[in-house]
Coordinates of C-alpha atoms and ligand atoms in Angstrom, one line a residue:
X123 CA 36.4 18.7 1.2
X124 CA 33.0 17.0 1.6
X125 CA 32.4 15.4 5.3
X126 CA 32.8 11.6 5.3
X127 CA 32.4 11.0 8.7
X128 CA 28.8 9.8 8.0
X129 CA 30.7 6.4 6.3
X130 CA 31.7 5.4 10.1
X131 CA 27.7 5.5 10.8
X132 CA 26.6 1.7 11.8
X133 CA 24.6 1.8 8.6
X134 CA 27.4 0.8 6.5
X135 CA 29.7 -1.9 6.1
X136 CA 33.8 -2.2 5.4
X137 CA 32.6 -3.0 1.6
X138 CA 30.7 0.6 1.5
X139 CA 33.5 2.2 2.7
X140 CA 36.2 0.7 0.6
X141 CA 33.3 1.5 -2.6
X142 CA 33.0 5.1 -1.7
X143 CA 36.9 5.3 -1.5
X144 CA 37.2 3.9 -4.8
X145 CA 34.7 6.0 -6.4
X146 CA 36.0 8.7 -5.3
X147 CA 39.2 8.2 -6.8
X148 CA 37.2 7.3 -10.3
X149 CA 35.3 10.6 -10.1
X150 CA 38.5 12.6 -9.7
X151 CA 39.7 10.6 -12.8
X152 CA 36.6 10.9 -15.4
X153 CA 34.4 13.8 -13.9
X154 CA 32.8 16.1 -15.0
X155 CA 32.2 15.2 -18.5
X156 CA 31.1 17.8 -21.1
X157 CA 27.2 17.9 -21.4
X158 CA 26.7 20.0 -24.1
X159 CA 25.2 17.2 -26.3
X160 CA 23.0 15.5 -23.4
X161 CA 22.6 12.3 -25.7
X162 CA 26.6 12.1 -26.3
X163 CA 27.1 12.8 -22.9
X164 CA 25.1 10.1 -21.7
X165 CA 26.1 7.2 -23.9
X166 CA 29.5 8.3 -23.0
X167 CA 29.1 7.9 -19.4
X168 CA 27.0 4.9 -19.4
X169 CA 29.8 3.2 -21.3
X170 CA 32.4 4.4 -19.0
X171 CA 30.5 3.5 -15.5
X172 CA 29.5 0.3 -17.4
X173 CA 33.0 -0.6 -18.3
X174 CA 34.5 0.3 -15.2
X175 CA 32.0 -1.9 -13.2
X176 CA 29.5 0.6 -11.1
X177 CA 26.7 -0.2 -13.2
X178 CA 26.7 -3.9 -11.6
X179 CA 25.1 -2.0 -8.6
X180 CA 22.2 -0.6 -10.5
X181 CA 20.8 -4.7 -11.4
X182 CA 20.0 -7.4 -8.8
X183 CA 21.5 -10.8 -9.3
X184 CA 18.7 -13.5 -10.0
X185 CA 17.4 -13.4 -5.9
X186 CA 16.0 -10.1 -6.9
X187 CA 17.9 -7.8 -3.9
X188 CA 19.2 -4.7 -4.5
X189 CA 21.8 -3.2 -2.4
X190 CA 20.0 0.0 -1.7
X191 CA 22.8 1.5 0.6
X192 CA 25.5 0.7 -2.2
X193 CA 23.0 2.4 -4.8
X194 CA 22.5 5.8 -2.5
X195 CA 26.4 5.9 -1.8
X196 CA 27.1 6.1 -5.7
X197 CA 24.4 8.4 -6.5
X198 CA 25.3 10.7 -3.4
X199 CA 29.4 10.9 -4.3
X200 CA 28.4 10.8 -8.4
X201 CA 26.1 13.8 -7.6
X202 CA 28.8 15.6 -5.7
X203 CA 31.0 15.5 -8.9
X204 CA 28.7 15.7 -11.7
X205 CA 24.9 15.5 -11.5
X206 CA 25.2 14.4 -15.2
X207 CA 26.9 11.2 -14.2
X208 CA 24.5 10.4 -11.2
X209 CA 21.6 10.7 -13.9
X210 CA 23.1 8.2 -16.3
X211 CA 23.8 5.8 -13.3
X212 CA 20.4 6.3 -11.7
X213 CA 18.2 5.6 -15.0
X214 CA 19.9 2.2 -15.5
X215 CA 18.8 1.1 -12.1
X216 CA 15.4 2.7 -12.4
X217 CA 14.7 1.4 -16.3
X218 CA 15.6 -1.7 -15.4
X219 CA 14.2 -1.9 -11.5
X220 CA 11.1 -3.8 -12.6
X221 CA 13.4 -6.9 -14.0
X222 CA 15.7 -6.5 -11.3
X223 CA 12.7 -7.5 -9.3
X224 CA 10.3 -9.2 -10.9
X225 CA 12.2 -10.2 -14.7
X226 CA 12.4 -13.4 -15.8
X227 CA 15.4 -15.2 -16.7
X228 CA 14.8 -14.2 -20.1
X229 CA 14.2 -10.7 -19.3
X230 CA 17.4 -10.6 -17.0
X231 CA 19.4 -11.1 -20.0
X232 CA 18.7 -7.0 -20.9
X233 CA 19.9 -6.4 -17.4
X234 CA 23.3 -7.9 -18.1
X235 CA 23.2 -5.5 -20.9
X236 CA 22.3 -2.3 -19.0
X237 CA 24.7 -3.4 -15.9
X238 CA 28.0 -3.9 -18.3
X239 CA 26.6 -0.7 -20.1
X240 CA 26.0 -1.8 -23.5
X241 CA 22.1 -0.7 -23.4
X242 CA 20.6 2.0 -22.1
X243 CA 17.5 1.7 -20.1
X244 CA 14.4 3.7 -19.8
X245 CA 10.8 3.5 -17.5
X246 CA 8.0 4.7 -19.3
X247 CA 5.3 5.5 -16.5
X248 CA 4.4 9.0 -16.7
X249 CA 1.6 10.0 -19.1
X250 CA -0.1 13.4 -20.2
X251 CA -2.8 12.6 -18.1
X252 CA -1.6 10.5 -15.2
X253 CA 1.7 12.0 -13.7
X254 CA 1.1 11.7 -9.8
X255 CA -2.0 9.5 -10.4
X256 CA -0.5 6.1 -11.8
X257 CA -3.7 4.8 -11.3
X258 CA -5.2 6.5 -14.0
X259 CA -2.9 5.2 -16.6
X260 CA -4.7 5.3 -20.2
X261 CA -1.6 3.5 -22.4
X262 CA -3.7 0.0 -23.3
X263 CA -2.1 -3.6 -23.9
X264 CA -4.6 -5.6 -25.5
X265 CA -4.4 -9.4 -26.0
X266 CA -3.3 -10.5 -29.4
X267 CA -3.0 -14.2 -30.0
X268 CA 0.1 -14.6 -27.5
X269 CA 1.4 -11.4 -27.1
X270 CA -0.1 -7.7 -26.6
X271 CA -0.6 -4.7 -28.6
X272 CA 0.2 -1.4 -26.9
X273 CA -1.3 1.8 -27.9
X274 CA -0.8 5.4 -26.1
X275 CA 1.7 7.9 -24.9
X276 CA 4.5 8.2 -22.2
X277 CA 6.1 12.0 -21.4
X278 CA 8.6 12.9 -19.6
X279 CA 10.5 9.7 -20.1
X280 CA 14.3 9.7 -19.2
X281 CA 16.2 8.5 -21.6
X282 CA 13.8 8.9 -24.0
X283 CA 15.3 8.9 -27.4
X284 CA 18.6 7.1 -26.6
X285 CA 17.2 4.1 -24.4
X286 CA 17.5 0.6 -26.2
X287 CA 15.1 -0.8 -23.8
X288 CA 12.1 0.5 -21.9
X289 CA 9.9 -1.1 -19.4
X290 CA 6.4 0.6 -19.8
X291 CA 3.5 0.5 -17.7
X292 CA -0.1 0.0 -19.9
X293 CA -4.0 -0.9 -18.8
X294 CA -4.4 -4.5 -19.4
X295 CA -8.2 -4.0 -18.1
X296 CA -8.4 -6.9 -15.3
X297 CA -10.2 -4.3 -13.0
X298 CA -10.5 -0.5 -12.8
X299 CA -7.8 1.7 -11.6
X300 CA -4.9 0.5 -10.0
X301 CA -5.5 -3.3 -10.0
X302 CA -5.8 -2.8 -13.8
X303 CA -2.3 -2.6 -14.9
X304 CA 0.5 -4.7 -16.2
X305 CA 4.6 -4.1 -16.7
X306 CA 6.0 -4.7 -20.2
X307 CA 9.5 -5.1 -21.4
X308 CA 9.7 -2.8 -25.0
X309 CA 13.2 -3.2 -26.9
X310 CA 13.2 0.9 -28.8
X311 CA 13.4 -0.7 -32.0
X312 CA 9.9 -2.0 -31.9
X313 CA 7.9 -0.9 -34.7
X314 CA 5.2 1.1 -33.6
X315 CA 7.0 3.0 -31.0
X316 CA 8.2 6.6 -31.7
X317 CA 9.6 9.7 -30.0
X318 CA 7.0 12.5 -30.8
X319 CA 9.0 14.9 -29.1
X320 CA 12.4 16.0 -27.3
X321 CA 11.6 17.9 -24.3
X322 CA 14.3 20.7 -23.2
X323 CA 14.5 21.4 -19.2
X324 CA 16.2 23.7 -16.9
X325 CA 19.0 21.0 -16.1
X326 CA 19.0 19.0 -19.5
X327 CA 19.3 15.1 -19.8
X328 CA 17.9 13.1 -22.5
X329 CA 14.0 13.5 -21.9
X330 CA 11.3 12.9 -24.6
X331 CA 7.4 11.8 -24.9
X332 CA 6.9 8.8 -26.7
X333 CA 4.1 7.1 -28.8
X334 CA 2.8 3.7 -29.3
X335 CA 0.7 3.0 -32.0
X336 CA -0.3 -0.8 -32.1
X337 CA 3.6 -1.9 -30.7
X338 CA 3.4 -5.8 -30.6
X339 CA 5.0 -7.3 -27.9
X340 CA 5.2 -11.1 -27.1
X341 CA 3.6 -12.9 -24.3
X342 CA 7.6 -13.1 -22.7
X343 CA 7.2 -9.1 -21.9
X344 CA 5.3 -9.3 -19.5
X345 CA 7.2 -8.2 -16.6
X346 CA 5.5 -9.4 -12.9
X347 CA 1.6 -11.0 -13.7
X348 CA -1.1 -9.4 -15.4
X349 CA -2.7 -6.9 -12.7
X350 CA 0.3 -6.4 -11.3
X351 CA 2.0 -3.4 -12.6
X352 CA 0.8 -0.7 -10.3
X353 CA 2.7 -2.8 -7.4
X354 CA 5.5 -3.7 -9.4
X355 CA 5.9 0.2 -10.4
X356 CA 5.5 0.9 -6.9
X357 CA 8.0 -1.5 -5.7
X358 CA 10.3 0.0 -8.2
X359 CA 9.7 3.4 -6.8
X360 CA 10.3 2.6 -3.1
X361 CA 13.9 1.2 -4.1
X362 CA 14.7 3.9 -5.9
X363 CA 13.1 7.0 -3.8
X364 CA 15.9 6.8 -1.5
X365 CA 18.4 6.9 -4.3
X366 CA 16.8 10.4 -5.2
X367 CA 17.4 11.8 -1.9
X368 CA 21.0 10.6 -1.8
X369 CA 21.4 12.5 -5.2
X370 CA 20.0 15.7 -3.7
X371 CA 22.5 14.8 -0.7
X372 CA 25.5 15.0 -3.1
X373 CA 24.1 18.2 -4.5
X374 CA 23.8 19.8 -1.3
X375 CA 26.8 18.7 0.3
X376 CA 28.5 20.5 -2.9
X377 CA 27.1 23.5 -2.7
X378 CA 27.7 23.4 1.4
X379 CA 31.1 23.2 0.7
X380 CA 31.4 26.1 -1.8
X381 CA 29.5 28.3 0.6
X382 CA 31.8 27.4 3.4
X383 CA 35.1 27.9 1.3
X384 CA 33.3 31.2 0.1
X385 CA 32.5 32.0 4.0
X386 CA 36.2 31.8 4.9
X387 CA 37.7 33.6 2.3
X388 CA 39.2 36.5 3.6
X389 CA 38.0 40.1 2.5
X390 CA 38.8 43.4 3.0
X391 CA 36.3 44.0 5.9
X392 CA 36.8 40.4 7.5
X393 CA 35.5 37.3 5.9
X394 CA 31.9 36.4 5.8
X395 CA 32.4 33.5 8.6
X396 CA 33.1 36.2 11.1
X397 CA 29.4 37.5 11.4
X398 CA 27.2 35.3 13.3
X399 CA 24.3 35.6 11.3
X400 CA 26.4 33.9 8.4
X401 CA 27.6 31.2 11.1
X402 CA 23.7 30.4 11.7
X403 CA 22.9 29.9 8.3
X404 CA 25.7 27.2 7.8
X405 CA 25.0 25.9 11.4
X406 CA 21.6 25.1 9.7
X407 CA 22.9 23.8 6.5
X408 CA 25.1 21.3 8.1
X409 CA 21.8 20.6 10.4
X410 CA 19.8 19.5 7.4
X411 CA 22.2 17.5 5.6
X412 CA 23.2 15.2 8.3
X413 CA 19.3 14.8 8.7
X414 CA 18.5 14.2 5.4
X415 CA 21.5 11.8 5.3
X416 CA 20.3 9.8 8.2
X417 CA 17.0 9.3 6.4
X418 CA 18.5 8.3 3.7
X419 CA 20.9 5.6 4.9
X420 CA 17.8 4.6 7.8
X421 CA 15.3 3.6 4.5
X422 CA 18.3 2.1 2.7
X423 CA 19.8 -0.2 5.5
X424 CA 16.1 -0.9 6.6
X425 CA 15.9 -2.6 2.7
X426 CA 19.1 -4.0 3.1
X427 CA 18.4 -6.0 6.1
X428 CA 15.2 -7.3 4.6
X429 CA 12.5 -5.1 5.3
X430 CA 9.5 -6.4 3.0
X431 CA 8.4 -2.7 2.2
X432 CA 9.8 0.7 3.2
X433 CA 7.0 2.8 1.2
X434 CA 6.9 5.4 4.4
X435 CA 11.1 5.4 5.1
X436 CA 11.3 5.7 1.3
X437 CA 9.5 8.8 1.3
X438 CA 10.4 10.5 4.3
X439 CA 14.1 10.2 2.8
X440 CA 13.0 11.8 -0.6
X441 CA 10.9 14.0 0.5
X442 CA 13.0 15.8 3.2
X443 CA 16.5 15.1 1.6
X444 CA 14.9 16.8 -2.0
X445 CA 13.4 19.7 0.2
X446 CA 16.5 20.2 2.5
X447 CA 18.9 20.4 -0.7
X448 CA 16.8 23.0 -2.4
X449 CA 17.3 25.2 0.9
X450 CA 20.8 24.3 1.3
X451 CA 21.7 25.4 -2.8
X452 CA 19.4 28.5 -2.2
X453 CA 21.1 29.6 0.7
X454 CA 24.5 29.1 -0.4
X455 CA 23.6 31.1 -3.5
X456 CA 22.8 33.8 -1.2
X457 CA 26.1 33.5 0.4
X458 CA 27.8 33.8 -3.1
X459 CA 25.7 37.3 -3.5
X460 CA 25.6 38.3 -7.0
X461 CA 28.1 35.5 -8.3
X462 CA 25.6 33.0 -7.1
X463 CA 23.5 33.8 -10.0
X464 CA 26.4 34.2 -12.3
X465 CA 25.9 31.3 -15.2
X466 CA 29.0 29.0 -15.2
X467 CA 29.1 29.0 -11.2
X468 CA 28.9 25.7 -9.4
X469 CA 25.9 27.0 -6.9
X470 CA 24.0 28.4 -9.7
X471 CA 24.0 25.0 -11.6
X472 CA 23.1 23.5 -8.3
X473 CA 20.2 25.9 -8.1
X474 CA 19.0 24.7 -11.5
X475 CA 19.8 20.8 -10.9
X476 CA 18.3 20.4 -7.5
X477 CA 14.9 21.2 -8.7
X478 CA 13.6 18.2 -10.6
X479 CA 14.4 15.9 -7.9
X480 CA 11.5 17.4 -5.9
X481 CA 9.1 16.2 -9.0
X482 CA 10.2 13.3 -10.3
X483 CA 10.1 9.4 -9.1
X484 CA 7.0 10.9 -7.0
X485 CA 6.6 14.9 -6.0
X486 CA 6.7 16.1 -2.5
X487 CA 3.0 16.2 -2.1
X488 CA 2.9 12.3 -3.1
X489 CA 5.4 11.7 -0.3
X490 CA 3.5 13.4 2.2
X491 CA 0.4 11.2 1.0
X492 CA 2.3 7.9 1.7
X493 CA 3.8 9.2 4.8
X494 CA 0.2 10.4 5.9
X495 CA -1.4 6.8 4.8
X496 CA 1.0 5.1 6.8
X497 CA 0.5 7.4 9.9
X498 CA -3.4 6.6 9.3
X499 CA -3.3 3.3 8.6
Ligands
LIG714 N1 4.3 -1.3 -3.1 C1 3.4 -2.4 -2.9 N2 1.9 -2.2 -3.5 C2 1.8 -0.9 -3.3 C3 2.4 0.2 -2.6 C4 3.8 0.0 -2.7 N3 4.8 1.0 -2.4 N4 1.5 1.0 -2.9 C5 0.0 0.8 -2.8 N5 0.2 -0.7 -3.2 C6 -0.8 -1.0 -3.4 C7 -1.9 -0.9 -2.4 O1 -1.9 -1.8 -1.3 C8 -3.0 -1.0 -3.1 O2 -3.3 -2.6 -3.3 P1 -4.8 -3.4 -3.1 O3 -5.6 -3.3 -4.6 O4 -4.6 -4.7 -3.0 O5 -5.3 -2.8 -1.6 C9 -3.1 -0.8 -4.3 O6 -1.4 -0.9 -4.9 C10 -3.6 0.5 -4.7 O7 -2.9 1.4 -4.0 P2 -3.3 2.9 -3.2 O8 -4.8 3.1 -3.1 O9 -2.7 3.6 -2.4 O10 -3.2 3.7 -5.0 P3 -3.2 5.1 -5.2 O11 -3.8 4.9 -6.6 O12 -4.1 6.1 -4.4 O13 -1.9 5.9 -5.5 C11 -0.1 7.4 -5.3 C12 -1.3 6.0 -4.6 C13 -0.2 8.6 -5.3 C14 1.2 6.6 -3.8 C15 0.8 6.7 -6.6 O14 0.0 6.7 -7.8 C16 1.9 7.1 -6.5 O15 3.2 6.8 -6.2 N6 2.1 8.3 -7.6 C17 3.6 9.1 -8.0 C18 3.9 8.1 -8.8 C19 5.2 8.7 -9.4 O16 6.2 8.3 -8.6 N7 5.6 8.8 -10.8 C20 7.0 9.3 -11.0 C21 7.2 9.1 -12.3 S1 9.0 9.4 -12.3 S2 9.6 7.2 -12.4

């Protein structure tokens, strides 16, 4: 049984505790789903999460404020039950993050659909030549009358292939580097946009490489101002990086529970938990889990109470929680012995699932860079 004591921390309000309880019941009734067809599984989960009201939390109302503690709690709980449900939930938020924070009333109509689960969202940021270095974005958006024409490639795009709507970052050329980018809202059925590769990864989910060949978008597709695309992307990432940490925390809690259960199980020569070295490992796991939770909910709380920017807190939360979860899960595998690497055993799946979280939405070394710049500024 996962530790729920953290819900009493002062970061939370009664509404968060109430939501956590209701979501536990929902997860028990609906998860896990069959993931063999990742596209179907994602569509099914988005529809169910939308129908039952959970996706409302993935987008902001007209004031442009997201409740980061709620997003983190939901991701943590979903990830603990089923990483795929967490993925389906999280991408609706990340995909529409720019619209939540900077969208016009017209653009927010898409938000109504993604929050209801009737449309699937994707965030098209990464390129074959611009992963960590967003300022190197090569996709171009050229003026075309009142509108724009986009050409280029985006890769490792979650929900690529099944999304109905993307936010895409492209170079509009106001200045070199980071100051010459803009964000656009791009419906998936726009002529010239195609899926050129579906990408299979170690913990499968819908993922693709997209190509834009003269994709025509109206002037109203611009999210934020021209030349503001880098800051739009970074603001979205600042909001969602703590939530990646929260998903990692959910994975770590599940692995820890499995390790404790395993350690307490009676064996002819005594339970593993009787050995002090095993106790030491369990203590380290419990410690890193609590430290990760503190960093995550500190970042979320800081944003929710009105901090203008939480780049440093978000980077700390994401970096520590994802690396810590990898260590906890690795130790849980170790404590399972041969069973730990057996296909289908929970900790084996978690071992594959956690890995990408140390890479996506800013690899660990990017988080170190963000923290170091804040320290040195
Ligand atoms: N919020 C608002 N503005 C920000 C910002 C943030 N979090 N971070 C940087 N900026 C601003 C800076 O203040 C600077 O503004 P000025 O030009 O007005 O001074 C501008 O944006 C450029 O910032 P910086 O010089 O720090 O940019 P870099 O090119 O050095 O990039 C990193 C910084 C590496 C941190 C950034 O490219 C990054 O986060 N990369 C990872 C991308 C990523 O997470 N991809 C995941 C894809 S999966 S969705």
